[in-house]
Amino acid sequence: MNFLLVEKIFFYAAFGLYAAAMILFFVFFALKSQKAGKYANLLMTAAFVSHTLALVVRGIGAGRLPLTNQYEFASSFAWGICLCYLVFQWRFHFRAMGAFATPVILVIIAYAALQNKQVRELMPALRSGWLALHVSTAIISYGSFGVSCAVSAMFLLREKMSGSEFWQKNVPEGKKLDFISYRAVSLGFLFLTMVLVTGAIWAEQAWGSYWSWDPKETWALITWFIYAIYLHLRISRGWKGKSAAIFAVIGFACVVFTYIGVNTLLPGIHSYA
Amino acid sequence: MDKVKKALRFLFSMQFALVILGLFVLVCIGGSVIPQGEIQAVYESAYPGWSGLILATGLDDVFHSWWFILLTLLLCGNLLGCNLLHIRPILNKMKQKTRPLPAGEDGLVFSGDPETLLKEMGFGKWEQIDRGRYAIRNKIGFWGAWLTHLGIFIIILGFALGQMFTVNYTVYGVPGEEKPIGDTGLQLSIDDFSIELRPDDTVEQYTASLTLKNPATGASWSGQASVNHPWDANGLRFYQNSTGWAADMAVYKGEELIQTDTLCAGEYRAVEGRPELLVMLRAFYPDYTQDETGMPTSASGSIVDPGYLYMLYYNGELLGMNVLRADEKITVSDYTILFSNPRSYTLIQIKRDPFTWLAGVGGAVLLGALFIAFYLRTEEIWLMEEEGHWRVYGRSRKGSLLFREKLAEKIKEGTK
């Protein structure tokens, strides 16, 4: 069985389905078509299933978890955002979130599509049980921050659309959007802490030092600091609503830089990631 | 005295914590963008006109600079002070059996069975209060932020103590060599070193078989260190850190063999009796070839056609350099130098950090604390009796919206 070919089919099917879902979500908003929203959500679920199959097939073909190079992690990153979107969508019952989550997913999966998809054997430093825990927690963390960014963007746009009946009906009130964004940040923050802790334990075994101020480590810590500031500002300054939404968007920009920017601009011992 | 109190209050405040966190963000960005630990020339070339400032302010070594340490101390002080200030209020909250009604809320009207509502909301026990009932659950949630601060403090403490007391050594060599480990008085024998290759010539694993010896007591310990699997012995941890090529160097004077040595790539030796004459094994190419620009390179990682790139120095001046093939030799005056027996050397990192466990404890506390803070939220409910019905109030500090939605739903279901 040609695993790479099967994976490719599932991957591009997912890519196409995400793109179609995004178009339908835009139709949902532009033409105020509930039907389009319903189908967009179905396409999103189908895209997620196809994307999951792509990752599973790649994992079987490679004989390991597909979490070790730019392509694999970017694909998993997009998958993580979709997973978190579906969980939050199920939990808070509003499909309009998809209109803001799909563009983020699409950009990341497009980035993945541009990467080298060749399956490579792992270098000895990556052959560790900690890899699965470290990277999978990163996927959930980044996915949650992605959802928080999408919901915050909705919050910011909702303010401008306050007169629209369609928005009133299909997009939760600002207070609820703010709360969902906060819950997404909380989940992301907990998992980001797990990323840092599991990474430190693994680094201690592989490199002989649990913290080396490598650019990737440093930027993960910067991201952690930014979200820590966000969480503290909510308590001490009552930063909710617009300010918190802007902060959540900035936080996600930092997440994206930690993933893509650090790898391309600030190489270090994490350069294979 | 008031001023001191005021200053301390500020130092222990959340506002100050925010300032410190903001500064940490800026400092970390600087430390990741500006190359760290480089020589002056690197900064002069990368930041013309700024290198002096970078070096003077410690931006070349941000994470070890005095101001970074000061910032860390301030953060520790803030965390400890904040926790000290909050311990009594938290204990008081834990002791309180009932708490006052949330101010400014109207409450929800409920006309069903109060005990059923309390149970459905997850409250097993409740207190009778004046004209009503009060229940609280997940009191541990009060400790979430406090334990989070404690976890961070323990991590920093473990890291700082580790930085102060960690001892690090490196030993490199080829199988059969025995070398001292720094000033420990211990010897490390490299018994074997193997590189496990896959069919595609990529490396599966590097494994060093080692014996640690204490010449003073005669004790010895044997074990293996491979990547991701360090070896622990006698309070030290041994890491298979890196590898490279080494070869034997033989020096003849006329026909007489006067010197043999093992050189790792990058090392040099003085010729016996001629300290001004240095031989360096600059690099080794196991499968020697040339790239399109004519530079030496290796076609594979296996020893097929060895090439030794040497450099020869006389009184500090470069006398010559070239690539020696298997049957070639260097001749200088009446000396003849040749290389043979190429093999891999291993570099072993040896470490003793008595406080790694403390940082680990801090990490575990931090994770547990964040889980408590975000997912074991303290929830409270008040049911106040009014004529013919109850008025219900609910509070959950970090999940109020969900809690109130659930409460409203249960009230709707339970109202007759």
XYZ file of C-alpha atoms in Angstrom:
689
model
C 0.000 0.000 0.000
C 1.340 3.423 -0.950
C 0.763 5.227 2.330
C 2.148 8.512 1.064
C -0.300 8.590 -1.822
C -3.267 7.725 0.412
C -2.165 10.342 2.912
C -1.828 12.890 0.121
C -5.375 12.176 -1.054
C -6.819 12.603 2.462
C -4.694 15.685 3.113
C -5.745 17.502 -0.053
C -9.343 16.368 0.424
C -9.220 17.974 3.873
C -7.619 21.077 2.378
C -10.398 21.330 -0.214
C -13.113 20.691 2.353
C -11.738 23.381 4.687
C -11.689 25.811 1.756
C -15.248 24.871 0.785
C -16.372 25.207 4.408
C -14.805 28.647 4.587
C -16.618 29.756 1.422
C -19.916 28.453 2.799
C -19.299 30.200 6.106
C -18.775 33.442 4.175
C -21.986 32.775 2.242
C -23.674 32.144 5.590
C -22.631 35.610 6.735
C -22.892 37.481 3.447
C -26.241 36.091 2.279
C -27.510 35.362 5.801
C -28.210 31.813 4.677
C -28.765 29.411 7.580
C -28.565 26.515 5.149
C -25.060 27.547 4.091
C -24.033 27.692 7.748
C -25.381 24.201 8.357
C -23.555 22.746 5.347
C -20.393 24.651 6.229
C -20.387 22.971 9.586
C -20.906 19.562 7.996
C -18.020 20.221 5.589
C -15.876 21.267 8.501
C -16.591 17.980 10.266
C -15.878 16.069 7.041
C -12.623 18.001 6.622
C -11.647 17.104 10.172
C -12.343 13.402 9.545
C -10.327 13.464 6.319
C -7.517 15.376 8.015
C -7.488 12.866 10.897
C -7.266 9.998 8.385
C -4.368 11.744 6.624
C -2.479 11.973 9.907
C -3.319 8.374 10.870
C -2.207 7.017 7.485
C 1.010 9.021 7.637
C 1.600 7.734 11.161
C 1.096 4.126 10.029
C 3.294 4.642 6.965
C 6.071 6.296 8.947
C 5.768 3.878 11.866
C 5.692 6.768 14.311
C 3.602 9.757 15.326
C 3.543 12.330 12.518
C 4.751 15.198 14.679
C 8.369 15.724 13.854
C 8.976 18.091 10.969
C 7.556 21.356 9.632
C 4.995 19.649 7.405
C 3.807 17.222 10.033
C 3.600 19.785 12.793
C 1.905 22.419 10.613
C -0.668 19.860 9.523
C -1.191 18.779 13.146
C -1.378 22.430 14.225
C -4.256 23.045 11.762
C -5.856 19.777 12.905
C -5.552 20.911 16.551
C -7.330 24.196 15.802
C -10.107 22.299 14.034
C -10.403 19.862 16.955
C -10.600 22.711 19.472
C -13.075 24.536 17.227
C -15.328 21.459 17.058
C -15.105 20.940 20.838
C -15.907 24.602 21.572
C -18.596 24.630 18.901
C -20.210 21.560 20.489
C -19.847 23.028 23.974
C -21.143 26.507 23.231
C -23.476 25.797 20.287
C -22.738 28.439 17.710
C -21.571 27.622 14.265
C -20.649 31.157 13.281
C -17.313 30.581 15.016
C -16.339 28.497 11.987
C -16.268 31.581 9.780
C -13.383 32.880 11.872
C -11.666 29.569 12.572
C -11.541 28.300 8.955
C -9.315 31.114 7.596
C -6.778 30.440 10.372
C -6.896 26.706 9.657
C -6.637 27.294 5.932
C -3.573 29.521 6.223
C -1.782 26.951 8.380
C -2.721 23.971 6.239
C -1.619 25.928 3.148
C 1.720 26.500 4.870
C 1.865 22.748 5.558
C 1.101 22.008 1.901
C 4.156 24.037 0.885
C 6.514 22.003 3.068
C 8.503 18.928 2.099
C 6.210 15.942 2.700
C 8.867 13.263 2.532
C 8.804 10.824 5.437
C 12.175 10.871 7.146
C 13.520 8.644 9.867
C 13.887 10.295 13.238
C 17.238 11.515 14.433
C 18.296 9.924 17.739
C 17.415 13.026 19.806
C 13.787 12.771 18.642
C 13.474 9.085 19.443
C 11.844 9.536 22.803
C 8.519 8.779 24.409
C 8.348 12.428 25.436
C 7.945 13.493 21.811
C 4.298 12.407 21.665
C 3.373 14.155 24.911
C 5.388 17.304 24.213
C 4.101 17.863 20.684
C 0.513 16.721 21.235
C 0.139 19.120 24.173
C 1.555 21.845 21.915
C -1.089 21.046 19.293
C -3.935 21.343 21.811
C -2.430 24.484 23.297
C -1.918 26.182 19.939
C -5.343 24.981 18.792
C -7.007 26.537 21.842
C -5.173 29.808 21.327
C -6.294 29.704 17.684
C -9.916 29.338 18.764
C -9.461 32.144 21.281
C -8.095 34.347 18.482
C -11.013 33.481 16.189
C -13.604 34.168 18.900
C -11.857 37.412 19.853
C -11.921 38.508 16.219
C -15.657 37.802 16.264
C -15.985 39.867 19.386
C -14.222 42.812 17.777
C -16.362 42.557 14.654
C -19.553 42.079 16.610
C -19.132 45.520 18.124
C -19.274 46.982 14.620
C -22.239 44.808 13.647
C -24.321 45.506 16.717
C -27.211 46.763 14.565
C -27.407 43.620 12.439
C -30.268 41.297 13.297
C -28.412 38.365 11.708
C -25.451 38.936 14.005
C -27.718 39.241 17.026
C -29.315 35.919 16.142
C -26.284 33.891 15.116
C -23.443 35.289 17.140
C -23.572 35.092 20.919
C -23.564 38.291 22.894
C -20.218 39.918 23.571
C -20.115 38.727 27.166
C -20.375 35.132 26.070
C -17.778 35.543 23.302
C -15.428 37.068 25.838
C -16.063 34.140 28.173
C -15.455 31.552 25.425
C -12.225 33.290 24.472
C -11.163 33.266 28.116
C -11.970 29.546 28.450
C -9.963 28.824 25.297
C -7.017 30.806 26.668
C -7.274 28.959 29.995
C -7.146 25.590 28.241
C -4.319 26.750 25.986
C -2.372 28.140 28.931
C -2.649 24.897 30.901
C -1.466 22.907 27.886
C 1.291 25.410 27.093
C 2.551 24.897 30.637
C 2.512 21.146 29.943
C 4.492 21.808 26.747
C 7.135 23.680 28.747
C 7.282 21.082 31.540
C 7.392 18.021 29.263
C 9.893 19.785 27.010
C 12.112 20.526 29.999
C 12.019 16.902 31.178
C 12.842 15.682 27.687
C 15.615 18.257 27.205
C 17.156 17.116 30.483
C 17.376 13.575 29.092
C 18.427 14.432 25.573
C 20.607 17.511 25.915
C 21.674 17.364 29.546
C 19.967 20.626 30.432
C 16.287 21.222 31.045
C 16.508 24.856 30.025
C 19.020 26.294 27.560
C 17.417 29.592 26.472
C 17.183 28.226 22.960
C 15.060 30.622 20.776
C 12.181 28.136 20.595
C 12.172 27.699 24.378
C 12.477 31.430 24.896
C 9.590 32.215 22.559
C 7.402 29.548 24.131
C 8.154 31.280 27.443
C 7.382 34.699 25.923
C 4.021 33.307 24.763
C 3.456 31.948 28.272
C 4.271 35.377 29.756
C 1.881 37.120 27.347
C -1.016 34.859 28.246
C -0.076 35.120 31.938
C -0.355 38.893 31.557
C -3.742 38.415 29.843
C -5.005 36.265 32.713
C -3.727 38.688 35.364
C -5.149 41.722 33.573
C -8.583 40.122 33.600
C -8.396 39.798 37.371
C -6.585 42.955 38.394
C -7.824 45.468 35.842
C -11.071 43.815 34.886
C -9.719 43.638 31.330
C -12.609 42.018 29.571
C -14.259 42.668 26.273
C -12.357 44.664 23.675
C -9.001 44.953 25.454
C -8.957 41.250 26.260
C -9.960 40.398 22.679
C -7.114 42.487 21.253
C -4.695 40.848 23.680
C -5.879 37.364 22.652
C -5.238 38.197 18.988
C -1.735 39.490 19.864
C -1.130 36.329 21.896
C -1.963 34.141 18.908
C 0.340 36.190 16.675
C 3.052 35.317 19.198
C 2.078 31.622 18.993
C 2.393 31.714 15.202
C 5.777 33.443 15.465
C 6.945 30.834 17.990
C 6.013 28.125 15.524
C 6.912 29.563 12.126
C 8.977 32.695 12.773
C 11.438 31.130 15.209
C 12.071 28.157 12.924
C 12.836 30.344 9.952
C 14.450 33.395 11.558
C 16.050 32.236 14.812
C 17.537 28.765 14.395
C 18.672 26.886 17.476
C 18.716 23.365 18.855
C 15.001 23.067 18.039
C 15.715 23.735 14.359
C 14.259 20.415 13.219
C 10.856 21.400 14.708
C 6.878 53.285 58.220
C 3.782 53.908 56.141
C 5.971 54.580 53.130
C 7.805 51.273 53.644
C 4.479 49.465 53.953
C 3.210 51.195 50.858
C 6.354 50.281 48.923
C 6.130 46.660 50.048
C 2.460 46.505 49.118
C 3.368 47.743 45.651
C 6.230 45.235 45.350
C 3.834 42.426 46.277
C 0.989 43.704 44.102
C -0.414 42.280 40.899
C 0.300 45.597 39.158
C 3.988 45.147 39.897
C 3.809 41.529 38.729
C 2.419 42.790 35.428
C 5.288 45.256 35.077
C 7.822 42.470 35.718
C 6.127 40.080 33.296
C 6.108 42.821 30.655
C 9.809 43.442 31.223
C 10.512 39.717 30.978
C 8.772 39.660 27.593
C 10.971 42.507 26.326
C 14.149 41.030 27.767
C 13.424 37.578 26.353
C 12.730 39.038 22.911
C 16.078 40.853 23.106
C 17.852 37.691 24.255
C 16.411 35.648 21.414
C 17.069 38.187 18.663
C 20.560 39.363 19.656
C 23.098 36.522 19.339
C 24.168 35.431 22.801
C 27.678 34.717 24.061
C 29.493 35.787 20.905
C 32.793 37.618 20.638
C 32.928 41.412 20.125
C 33.689 41.086 16.405
C 30.338 39.364 15.796
C 28.429 42.288 17.327
C 30.591 44.817 15.496
C 29.722 43.214 12.199
C 26.019 42.579 12.967
C 25.277 45.855 14.792
C 27.741 48.496 13.601
C 27.888 51.329 16.113
C 25.898 49.427 18.753
C 28.345 46.711 19.764
C 29.797 48.799 22.621
C 26.365 49.370 24.104
C 25.417 45.714 23.681
C 28.535 44.545 25.489
C 28.381 47.228 28.192
C 24.756 46.492 29.079
C 25.129 42.733 28.989
C 22.779 42.286 26.031
C 25.317 39.771 24.714
C 24.517 37.526 27.678
C 21.041 38.627 28.668
C 20.054 35.564 30.679
C 23.094 35.795 32.963
C 23.236 39.580 33.267
C 22.910 41.220 36.685
C 19.703 42.972 35.690
C 18.089 39.756 34.516
C 18.969 38.203 37.865
C 17.560 41.291 39.629
C 14.364 40.999 37.612
C 14.084 37.342 38.581
C 14.640 38.216 42.252
C 11.928 40.884 42.041
C 9.560 38.340 40.515
C 10.353 35.874 43.311
C 9.784 38.592 45.918
C 6.514 39.523 44.274
C 5.314 35.906 44.170
C 6.278 35.238 47.785
C 4.894 38.547 49.037
C 1.644 38.074 47.146
C 1.284 34.587 48.603
C 2.063 35.809 52.118
C -0.552 38.544 51.822
C -3.168 36.139 50.568
C -2.660 33.156 52.822
C -4.779 34.505 55.676
C -7.721 35.613 53.530
C -7.713 32.206 51.815
C -7.619 30.373 55.145
C -10.483 32.562 56.356
C -12.487 31.732 53.242
C -11.788 28.030 53.818
C -12.983 28.281 57.425
C -16.146 30.241 56.660
C -19.216 28.071 56.666
C -21.332 30.644 54.911
C -20.581 33.721 52.835
C -22.609 36.853 52.168
C -24.886 37.054 49.151
C -23.326 38.436 45.979
C -24.075 42.120 45.877
C -26.048 43.715 43.075
C -27.680 40.573 41.768
C -31.370 39.886 41.438
C -31.274 36.130 41.689
C -33.549 33.657 39.922
C -37.003 32.586 41.078
C -37.383 28.887 41.791
C -40.431 27.108 43.036
C -39.318 23.457 43.044
C -37.620 21.294 45.639
C -34.466 23.067 46.916
C -32.670 19.867 47.880
C -33.125 18.402 44.400
C -31.806 21.612 42.846
C -28.767 21.595 45.111
C -28.029 17.972 44.269
C -28.473 18.534 40.540
C -26.072 21.446 40.732
C -23.532 19.131 42.365
C -23.793 20.329 45.953
C -23.925 17.353 48.307
C -23.942 19.374 51.546
C -25.426 22.696 52.493
C -25.720 24.998 55.458
C -28.897 26.371 56.918
C -28.713 30.164 56.973
C -31.174 32.797 58.033
C -34.216 32.284 55.777
C -32.378 30.100 53.390
C -29.637 27.671 52.457
C -26.050 28.102 51.361
C -23.740 25.583 49.736
C -20.197 25.698 48.446
C -18.075 23.183 46.556
C -14.521 22.934 45.248
C -13.114 24.999 48.085
C -9.695 23.891 46.876
C -10.255 26.325 44.012
C -9.384 29.147 46.425
C -5.813 27.821 46.360
C -5.402 27.755 42.565
C -3.601 31.065 42.083
C -1.686 30.705 45.359
C -0.329 27.290 44.370
C 0.444 28.546 40.859
C 2.676 31.232 42.354
C 4.268 28.669 44.644
C 4.968 26.355 41.696
C 6.642 29.140 39.716
C 8.684 30.143 42.753
C 9.881 26.562 43.295
C 10.864 26.244 39.620
C 12.886 29.470 39.786
C 14.462 28.395 43.071
C 15.385 24.978 41.655
C 16.803 26.576 38.512
C 18.772 29.205 40.445
C 20.229 26.667 42.893
C 21.005 24.413 39.954
C 22.897 27.244 38.241
C 24.916 27.787 41.427
C 25.715 24.194 42.285
C 25.695 22.334 38.972
C 29.005 20.893 37.919
C 29.520 20.127 34.253
C 32.380 18.292 32.603
C 33.029 16.925 29.164
C 35.227 14.020 28.240
C 35.879 12.907 24.717
C 37.871 10.082 23.293
C 37.930 6.885 21.315
C 37.270 3.378 22.633
C 40.084 2.189 24.836
C 40.940 5.604 26.210
C 40.682 6.505 29.875
C 40.473 10.151 30.860
C 40.135 12.167 34.068
C 36.833 13.864 34.822
C 37.779 17.449 35.620
C 38.827 17.922 39.240
C 36.711 15.081 40.622
C 39.611 12.642 40.931
C 37.507 10.146 38.955
C 38.482 8.489 35.692
C 36.205 7.686 32.782
C 37.048 4.792 30.552
C 35.444 4.676 27.114
C 35.073 0.930 26.632
C 33.198 1.058 23.364
C 31.409 3.463 21.091
C 29.004 2.364 18.413
C 26.935 4.150 15.798
C 23.929 2.151 14.742
C 23.088 2.984 11.132
C 19.871 2.378 9.218
C 19.906 0.977 5.680
C 19.621 4.516 4.294
C 22.833 5.504 6.129
C 21.024 7.686 8.675
C 21.837 7.246 12.353
C 19.528 5.210 14.541
C 21.462 5.609 17.788
C 24.839 6.519 19.283
C 25.842 4.352 22.240
C 28.882 4.642 24.474
C 29.856 1.889 26.906
C 31.544 3.498 29.854
C 33.300 2.611 33.083
C 33.614 5.143 35.866
C 36.547 4.518 38.157
C 37.544 5.936 41.494
C 41.304 5.326 41.757
C 41.297 6.366 45.424
C 38.918 3.630 46.533
C 39.244 1.200 43.640
C 35.466 1.327 43.081
C 34.122 1.188 39.551
C 30.741 1.404 37.803
C 29.921 0.314 34.277
C 27.027 1.269 32.051
C 25.858 2.655 28.734
C 24.881 6.149 27.677
C 22.951 6.769 24.482
C 21.022 9.738 23.125
C 17.901 10.236 25.257
C 19.117 7.577 27.702
C 21.708 9.089 30.040
C 23.568 6.849 32.456
C 23.559 7.590 36.210
C 26.494 6.529 38.347
C 27.959 7.726 41.640
C 25.781 10.859 41.715
C 26.820 11.878 38.210
C 24.798 11.756 35.022
C 26.516 10.848 31.760
C 25.094 11.992 28.412
C 26.039 10.768 24.971
C 26.398 14.320 23.670
C 28.044 14.274 20.270
C 30.519 12.525 18.090
C 33.104 13.127 15.396
C 36.041 11.538 13.653
C 39.398 10.717 15.161
C 42.536 9.075 13.753
C 45.937 7.862 14.895
C 48.873 10.068 14.055
C 52.360 8.615 13.746
C 55.501 10.771 13.551
C 58.795 9.371 12.261
C 62.182 11.007 12.470
C 64.077 9.428 9.676
C 63.165 5.739 10.047
C 62.527 5.927 13.771
C 58.955 6.126 15.120
C 59.146 8.865 17.727
C 55.490 9.610 18.453
C 51.992 8.132 18.235
C 48.871 9.955 19.244
C 45.129 9.918 18.711
C 43.751 13.151 17.305
C 40.080 14.054 17.184
C 39.034 16.294 14.288
C 39.869 19.861 15.301
C 42.698 18.874 17.643
C 46.403 19.544 17.185
C 49.657 18.181 18.646
C 53.225 19.423 18.779
C 55.807 17.129 17.278
C 57.907 15.458 19.981
C 60.968 17.586 20.696
C 59.828 20.287 18.247
C 57.242 22.438 20.132
C 57.246 25.003 17.322
C 55.923 22.396 14.859
C 52.198 21.715 15.255
C 50.066 19.218 13.347
C 46.310 19.657 13.288
C 43.745 17.168 12.027
C 41.309 19.773 10.714
C 38.693 17.374 9.347
C 38.190 13.828 8.203
C 36.271 12.624 5.131
C 35.445 8.915 5.326
C 34.366 8.708 1.675
C 36.495 11.466 0.194
C 35.372 13.370 -2.834
C 35.123 16.985 -4.004
C 32.008 19.051 -4.468
C 31.253 21.143 -7.538
C 33.403 24.001 -6.184
C 36.342 21.674 -5.601
C 35.966 21.694 -1.815
C 36.596 18.422 0.009
C 33.517 16.556 1.165
C 32.354 13.037 1.910
C 30.115 11.009 -0.373
C 28.817 8.913 2.528
C 29.240 8.348 6.237
C 31.047 5.028 5.785
C 34.794 4.623 5.601
C 35.363 3.908 1.911
C 38.177 6.189 0.788
C 39.530 8.135 3.778
C 40.756 11.693 3.399
C 42.524 13.537 6.267
C 42.531 17.336 6.033
C 45.592 18.450 7.974
C 47.105 21.837 8.794
C 50.733 22.287 9.641
C 51.968 25.233 11.725
C 55.522 26.373 12.293
C 56.026 29.004 15.003
C 52.342 29.886 14.752
C 52.467 30.426 10.993
C 50.546 28.182 8.658
C 53.121 26.091 6.838
C 50.697 24.128 4.704
C 47.414 22.298 4.466
C 46.109 19.518 2.283
C 44.082 16.366 2.196
C 46.083 13.197 2.837
C 44.783 9.996 1.303
C 45.285 6.586 2.879
C 48.760 5.955 1.440
C 50.072 9.523 1.585
C 52.269 11.188 4.170
C 53.487 14.649 5.195
C 57.191 15.268 5.031
C 58.780 18.223 6.838
C 62.539 18.359 7.090
C 63.492 14.867 8.325
C 60.075 14.246 9.887
C 57.372 12.119 8.313
C 53.788 12.286 9.579
C 50.971 9.972 8.623
C 47.412 9.279 9.722
C 45.683 5.923 10.015
C 42.954 3.950 11.766
C 40.106 6.465 11.414
C 37.245 5.897 13.851
C 34.514 7.749 15.643
C 35.156 9.441 18.944
C 32.471 10.188 21.447
C 31.917 13.297 23.510
C 30.406 12.551 26.877
C 28.803 15.324 28.907
C 28.906 14.727 32.641
C 26.676 16.625 35.004
C 25.721 16.786 38.614
C 22.739 19.027 39.364
C 21.487 18.383 42.882
C 18.437 20.595 42.342
C 16.881 19.295 39.133
C 14.316 17.452 41.257
C 13.281 20.749 42.880
C 12.512 22.320 39.512
C 10.576 19.130 38.689
C 8.537 19.472 41.885
C 7.840 23.097 40.934
C 6.641 22.016 37.493
C 4.312 19.403 38.997
C 2.929 21.933 41.514
C 2.413 24.481 38.743
C 0.509 22.038 36.523
C -1.654 20.824 39.404
C -2.304 24.408 40.511
C -3.353 25.545 37.040
C -5.731 22.601 36.791
C -7.213 23.595 40.158
C -7.439 27.245 39.155
C -9.141 26.603 35.813
C -11.100 23.393 36.322
C -11.844 23.038 40.041
C -13.546 26.377 40.308
C -15.141 27.255 43.599
C -18.904 27.422 43.156
C -21.405 28.825 45.621
C -25.162 28.855 45.726
C -27.697 30.641 47.922
C -31.383 29.702 48.120
C -33.329 32.400 49.933
C -36.874 31.627 50.966
C -39.504 34.105 49.840
C -43.240 33.888 49.861
C -44.192 30.740 47.954
C -40.865 30.352 46.179
C -37.095 30.539 46.486
C -34.746 33.155 45.120
C -31.539 31.538 43.915
C -28.140 33.191 43.595
C -25.038 31.537 42.210
C -21.388 32.489 41.985
C -18.373 30.894 40.350
C -15.398 33.166 40.085
C -13.869 31.920 36.876
C -16.831 30.193 35.310
C -19.717 32.385 36.313
C -21.335 32.464 32.888
C -21.454 28.686 32.517
C -22.483 28.216 36.131
C -25.336 30.689 35.825
C -26.481 29.143 32.552
C -26.534 25.719 34.160
C -28.341 27.111 37.185
C -30.948 28.824 35.022
C -31.460 25.587 33.093
C -31.894 23.492 36.248
C -34.241 26.056 37.736
C -36.333 25.968 34.576
C -36.424 22.165 34.677
C -37.203 22.022 38.405
C -39.761 24.817 38.633
C -43.256 23.440 38.943
